[in-house]
Coordinates of C-alpha atoms and ligand atoms in Angstrom, one line a residue:
M8 CA 0.0 0.0 -0.1
K9 CA 1.5 3.4 -1.0
C10 CA 0.9 6.9 0.4
R11 CA -1.6 8.7 -1.8
I12 CA 0.4 12.0 -1.6
C13 CA 4.0 10.9 -2.1
G14 CA 4.0 7.3 -3.3
E15 CA 6.3 6.1 -0.5
K16 CA 5.2 3.1 1.7
A17 CA 2.0 3.8 3.6
S18 CA 1.9 3.7 7.4
V19 CA -1.7 4.0 8.0
N20 CA -4.6 2.7 5.8
M21 CA -8.1 4.3 6.4
R22 CA -10.6 2.1 4.7
E23 CA -13.2 4.6 6.0
H24 CA -11.8 7.4 3.9
K25 CA -10.2 5.3 1.3
L26 CA -7.0 6.8 2.0
A27 CA -3.5 5.5 2.7
L28 CA -0.7 7.9 4.0
C29 CA 2.9 7.5 4.9
K30 CA 3.9 8.6 8.4
E31 CA 4.9 12.1 7.5
H32 CA 1.7 13.0 5.6
Y33 CA -0.4 11.1 8.2
L34 CA 1.1 13.3 10.9
E35 CA 0.0 16.4 8.8
W36 CA -3.4 14.9 7.9
V37 CA -4.7 14.6 11.3
P38 CA -4.1 18.2 12.5
A39 CA -5.3 19.4 9.1
Q40 CA -8.6 17.5 9.7
T41 CA -8.7 18.8 13.2
E42 CA -8.4 22.4 12.0
R43 CA -11.1 21.7 9.5
S44 CA -13.6 20.8 12.2
I45 CA -12.6 23.8 14.3
K46 CA -13.3 26.2 11.5
K47 CA -16.5 24.2 10.2
Y48 CA -18.1 24.1 13.7
G49 CA -16.6 27.5 14.8
L50 CA -15.1 26.0 17.9
F51 CA -12.4 28.8 18.8
K52 CA -10.1 31.2 17.2
H53 CA -6.3 31.7 17.5
D54 CA -6.7 34.7 19.9
E55 CA -8.9 32.8 22.4
K56 CA -7.4 30.8 25.4
V57 CA -8.0 27.1 25.3
L58 CA -7.9 24.7 28.3
V59 CA -7.6 21.1 27.4
A60 CA -8.8 18.4 29.8
V61 CA -5.9 16.0 29.9
S62 CA -6.4 12.5 31.3
G63 CA -2.9 11.0 30.4
G64 CA -4.7 8.8 27.6
K65 CA -3.9 9.0 23.9
D66 CA -6.8 11.1 22.9
S67 CA -6.4 14.1 25.2
L68 CA -2.5 14.1 24.9
S69 CA -2.7 14.0 21.2
L70 CA -5.4 16.7 21.2
W71 CA -3.0 18.9 23.2
D72 CA -0.1 18.1 20.7
I73 CA -2.2 18.9 17.6
L74 CA -3.7 22.2 19.0
K75 CA 0.0 23.2 19.9
R76 CA 1.1 22.2 16.6
L77 CA -1.6 24.3 14.9
G78 CA -0.5 27.4 16.9
Y79 CA -3.3 27.7 19.5
Q80 CA -2.9 29.1 22.9
V81 CA -3.5 26.0 24.9
D82 CA -2.9 24.9 28.5
G83 CA -3.8 21.5 30.1
L84 CA -5.9 20.5 33.1
Y85 CA -5.3 17.2 34.9
I86 CA -7.8 16.2 37.6
C87 CA -6.3 13.5 40.0
L88 CA -9.3 11.4 40.8
G89 CA -7.4 9.2 43.4
I90 CA -8.3 6.0 41.4
D91 CA -5.2 3.9 42.6
E92 CA -6.5 0.5 43.2
G93 CA -4.6 -2.2 41.3
I94 CA -2.8 -0.5 38.5
K95 CA -2.2 2.9 40.1
Y96 CA -4.3 4.6 37.4
S97 CA -4.2 8.1 38.8
V98 CA -0.5 8.1 39.8
E99 CA 0.6 6.7 36.2
S100 CA -1.6 9.0 34.3
Q101 CA -0.6 12.2 36.2
R102 CA 3.1 11.2 35.6
L103 CA 2.5 10.9 32.0
A104 CA 0.5 14.2 31.7
E105 CA 3.2 16.1 33.6
K106 CA 5.9 14.3 31.5
F107 CA 4.3 15.5 28.2
A108 CA 3.8 19.1 29.4
F109 CA 7.3 19.3 30.5
E110 CA 8.9 17.9 27.4
H111 CA 6.7 20.3 25.3
D112 CA 7.1 23.3 27.5
L113 CA 3.4 23.5 28.1
K114 CA 1.5 24.8 31.0
L115 CA -0.3 22.1 33.0
Q116 CA -2.7 22.8 36.0
V117 CA -3.3 19.9 38.4
V118 CA -6.3 19.6 40.7
D119 CA -6.1 16.7 43.2
I120 CA -9.6 16.0 44.5
Q121 CA -8.3 14.3 47.6
K122 CA -6.2 17.3 48.5
E123 CA -9.2 20.0 47.7
Y124 CA -12.1 18.0 48.9
G125 CA -10.6 15.6 51.5
E126 CA -11.8 12.4 49.5
S127 CA -10.9 10.6 46.4
I128 CA -13.7 9.6 43.9
P129 CA -14.1 6.1 45.1
Q130 CA -14.4 7.3 48.8
I131 CA -16.9 10.0 47.9
T132 CA -18.9 7.2 45.9
R133 CA -18.7 4.9 49.1
E134 CA -19.8 7.6 51.3
T135 CA -22.6 9.1 49.2
H136 CA -24.1 5.9 47.5
R137 CA -22.7 3.3 50.1
G138 CA -20.9 1.5 47.3
R139 CA -24.0 0.6 45.5
I140 CA -23.1 2.2 42.2
K141 CA -19.8 2.4 40.1
P142 CA -18.1 5.7 40.7
C143 CA -18.6 6.8 37.2
S144 CA -21.7 9.1 37.7
V145 CA -20.0 10.8 40.7
C146 CA -16.7 11.1 38.6
G147 CA -18.5 12.7 35.8
L148 CA -20.2 15.2 38.0
V149 CA -17.0 16.2 39.9
K150 CA -14.8 16.5 36.7
R151 CA -17.5 18.6 35.0
H152 CA -17.6 20.9 38.0
I153 CA -13.8 21.3 38.4
M154 CA -13.3 21.9 34.7
N155 CA -15.9 24.7 34.8
R156 CA -14.3 26.2 37.9
I157 CA -10.9 26.2 36.5
A158 CA -11.8 27.6 33.2
R159 CA -13.9 30.3 34.8
D160 CA -11.5 31.3 37.4
N161 CA -8.6 31.5 35.2
G162 CA -10.1 33.3 32.2
Y163 CA -10.3 30.6 29.6
D164 CA -12.7 31.0 26.7
V165 CA -13.0 27.5 25.7
L166 CA -12.7 24.1 27.5
A167 CA -11.6 21.2 25.0
T168 CA -12.0 17.5 25.6
G169 CA -10.3 14.7 23.6
H170 CA -13.5 12.8 22.6
N171 CA -13.1 11.0 19.3
L172 CA -15.5 9.8 16.9
D173 CA -16.1 6.3 18.6
D174 CA -16.8 8.0 21.9
E175 CA -19.3 10.3 20.1
A176 CA -21.0 7.5 18.1
A177 CA -21.3 5.4 21.3
V178 CA -22.8 8.1 23.3
L179 CA -25.1 9.0 20.3
F180 CA -26.1 5.2 19.9
G181 CA -26.9 5.1 23.7
N182 CA -29.0 8.4 23.5
T183 CA -30.9 7.1 20.4
L184 CA -31.8 3.8 21.8
S185 CA -33.6 5.6 24.7
W186 CA -34.5 8.7 22.5
S187 CA -33.1 11.0 25.1
G188 CA -34.2 14.3 23.5
E189 CA -32.4 16.6 26.3
Y190 CA -29.2 14.8 25.6
L191 CA -29.4 14.6 21.9
L192 CA -30.0 18.3 21.9
R193 CA -26.9 19.0 23.6
Q194 CA -24.5 16.6 22.0
G195 CA -22.2 17.8 19.3
P196 CA -18.8 19.3 18.7
L197 CA -19.7 22.6 20.3
L198 CA -21.7 23.5 23.5
P199 CA -22.1 27.4 23.6
S200 CA -21.1 29.1 26.9
S201 CA -24.0 29.9 29.3
L202 CA -24.2 31.6 32.6
G203 CA -20.5 32.6 32.6
L204 CA -19.2 29.0 31.9
A205 CA -16.6 28.4 29.2
R206 CA -17.6 27.1 25.7
K207 CA -17.2 23.3 25.5
V208 CA -15.7 21.9 22.4
K209 CA -14.7 18.5 20.9
P210 CA -12.1 19.3 18.1
V211 CA -11.3 15.5 17.4
C212 CA -14.9 14.3 17.3
R213 CA -14.6 13.3 13.6
I214 CA -11.5 11.4 14.0
Y215 CA -11.8 7.5 14.5
E216 CA -10.3 6.2 17.8
R217 CA -7.7 4.0 15.8
E218 CA -6.6 7.2 13.9
M219 CA -6.0 8.9 17.3
L220 CA -4.1 5.8 18.3
A221 CA -2.0 5.9 15.2
Y222 CA -1.3 9.6 15.6
A223 CA 0.0 9.0 19.3
L224 CA 2.2 6.2 18.1
L225 CA 3.6 7.8 15.3
R226 CA 4.3 11.1 17.2
G227 CA 5.9 9.1 19.9
I228 CA 3.5 10.3 22.5
E229 CA 3.8 8.2 25.8
Y230 CA 0.3 7.8 27.1
I231 CA -1.3 5.5 29.7
Y232 CA -2.4 2.2 27.9
E233 CA -4.7 0.9 30.6
E234 CA -8.2 2.1 30.9
C235 CA -9.6 3.4 34.2
P236 CA -10.5 0.2 36.0
F237 CA -14.0 1.3 36.5
S238 CA -14.6 1.4 32.8
I239 CA -14.4 -2.4 32.5
G240 CA -17.9 -3.7 31.5
S241 CA -19.3 -0.3 31.0
T242 CA -22.2 0.2 28.5
S243 CA -20.3 2.7 26.5
I244 CA -17.6 -0.2 25.7
Y245 CA -20.4 -2.4 24.8
Y246 CA -22.0 0.0 22.3
K247 CA -18.3 0.8 21.0
E248 CA -18.0 -3.2 20.3
L249 CA -21.4 -3.1 18.5
L250 CA -20.6 -0.1 16.5
N251 CA -17.0 -1.7 15.6
R252 CA -18.8 -4.7 14.2
L253 CA -21.0 -2.4 11.9
E254 CA -17.9 -0.5 10.9
N255 CA -15.9 -3.7 10.0
N256 CA -18.8 -4.7 7.4
R257 CA -19.5 -1.1 6.4
P258 CA -16.3 1.2 6.6
G259 CA -17.4 4.8 7.2
A260 CA -20.6 3.7 9.1
K261 CA -19.8 5.3 12.4
L262 CA -18.7 8.5 10.7
S263 CA -21.8 8.7 8.6
F264 CA -24.1 7.9 11.7
Y265 CA -22.6 10.8 13.6
L266 CA -22.5 13.3 10.8
S267 CA -26.0 12.4 9.6
F268 CA -27.3 13.2 13.1
L269 CA -25.4 16.5 13.3
E270 CA -27.1 17.5 9.9
A271 CA -30.3 16.3 11.0
R272 CA -30.2 18.5 14.1
K273 CA -29.1 21.3 12.1
G274 CA -32.1 20.9 9.9
G275 CA -34.4 21.3 12.8
L276 CA -35.0 17.7 14.0
F277 CA -34.9 18.9 17.6
S278 CA -36.4 22.4 17.0
E279 CA -39.6 21.7 19.1
R280 CA -37.5 20.3 22.0
E281 CA -35.4 23.6 21.8
K282 CA -38.4 25.6 22.5
I283 CA -39.3 23.8 25.7
Q284 CA -35.6 23.6 27.0
A285 CA -35.5 23.9 30.8
E286 CA -34.6 27.3 32.3
L287 CA -31.3 27.2 34.1
H288 CA -30.5 28.9 37.5
S289 CA -27.3 29.8 39.1
C290 CA -26.1 27.5 42.1
S291 CA -26.5 29.6 45.3
R292 CA -23.0 28.3 46.3
C293 CA -20.7 27.9 43.4
A294 CA -22.7 29.8 40.8
Q295 CA -22.5 27.2 38.1
P296 CA -25.8 26.4 36.3
T297 CA -28.4 24.2 37.8
S298 CA -31.9 23.1 36.7
A299 CA -33.6 23.8 39.9
P300 CA -33.2 26.9 42.2
G301 CA -30.8 26.3 45.3
L302 CA -27.7 24.1 45.2
C303 CA -26.3 22.3 42.2
S304 CA -26.1 18.4 42.2
F305 CA -22.2 18.8 43.0
C306 CA -22.6 21.1 45.9
R307 CA -25.5 19.0 47.2
M308 CA -23.1 16.0 47.1
M309 CA -20.3 17.7 48.6
E310 CA -22.3 19.0 51.5
R311 CA -23.2 15.4 52.3
I312 CA -19.6 14.4 52.7
N313 CA -18.1 17.6 54.2
P314 CA -20.4 20.5 54.9
I315 CA -17.6 23.1 54.6
S316 CA -15.3 21.7 51.9
V317 CA -16.9 23.3 49.0
D318 CA -17.1 26.8 50.4
E319 CA -13.5 26.8 51.0
N320 CA -12.6 25.8 47.6
E321 CA -15.1 28.0 45.8
K322 CA -13.5 31.1 47.5
Ligands
Q46_19 S1 -12.5 8.0 34.8 FE1 -14.2 8.4 36.2 FE2 -14.1 7.4 33.5 FE3 -13.1 6.0 35.5 S2 -14.4 6.3 37.3 FE4 -15.6 6.1 35.5 S3 -15.9 8.1 34.8 S4 -14.3 5.1 34.0 S5 -14.1 8.5 31.6
ZN20 ZN1 3.5 10.4 1.9
ZN21 ZN1 -22.9 24.5 43.1

C-alpha cells in the first residue's frame, strides 16, 4: 500500500476514507482534519485561550499536541481522581500528563480531588452511595464541576476535550436507543457558553479512535495504555463493540451515523425540543448552572460528605 500523496510506503490505511498515508503525511493529515472541524463548527479562534482536559490517555494528549502544532494558545488541566486500586491509574496518568507538559514546554494545571475536597472519587462514591454504584456518575459530576471552575476562574474562553468519533458515536447510539431528547439536543462538537461558563468543544470528534491511536504512536507520545479500572464492563464499551462490528462490514458507518445526526439536528430535528428547553438557574453556592433553584448537584453531594469543603474551595 502506497501513500496517496508521495507514493512512499504507507504507514496508515484508512478504509473509512479510502486513503492510505505515510508517516509524514499522516502526521500532517490529522492536524489538518482537526483544523477543518475547528473552522467548520466555529469552535475557537487563535486569539482565544483554550484549556484542554488531559487524562494522560492517547486522545487528550494527542489533542493537546495537535492544538499546539496548529498554533493555538492551549494549556492543560489534569484532575487527579485518586483511582489507585490495582494499577495505580491516577498516579501513572498524572506522571504521563506532567511528562508531556514538561517535554513540550506547556502549562499544566493539576487539581487533586483528595487534597481539595478531602476524599478521592471512590471514597466519595462509597460515602454518598454506600458502594451501591460504580463511581462513574460521581466522577463525571466532579470532573465537570472542576473543569468549569478552573476555566472560569482562570479566564479561559474554551474548554476542549479529547472525545473521538468512537466516543461520540457510542454516546449517540445510547441516546438514540432511549431517544433521550435532552441529551441529543446537547450532543455535538460545540456547546456554547452559558451563565458565565466556558464554551465546551470536541475538536477531534470526527477522528476515529484508531486514527487517534495511530497519531499518538507515530508522534511518539507516551500515554497510559490501561483504561480506568471502573470502565471495564461499561455500557459505552459495549456500544463501541457493537459499532465496531458494523464498521467492519461497512467502513465509514460510524462517521456517517454521527455526521447524519449533526446534519439532521441542524435541519431542525429537535426544534420543538429547543423551545421547551428547561430554564437554568445559578447555584447559590458555586454559581454554576443548575436546573432547579438552590444548590447544584455537585454542591449537594459535597455537602453530604463535608459541609464546609465546597465553600473553602470556591473562595
Ligand atoms: S475515569 Fe471516572 Fe471514567 Fe474511571 S471512574 Fe468512570 S468516569 S471510568 S471516563
Ligand atoms: Zn507520503
Ligand atoms: Zn454548586
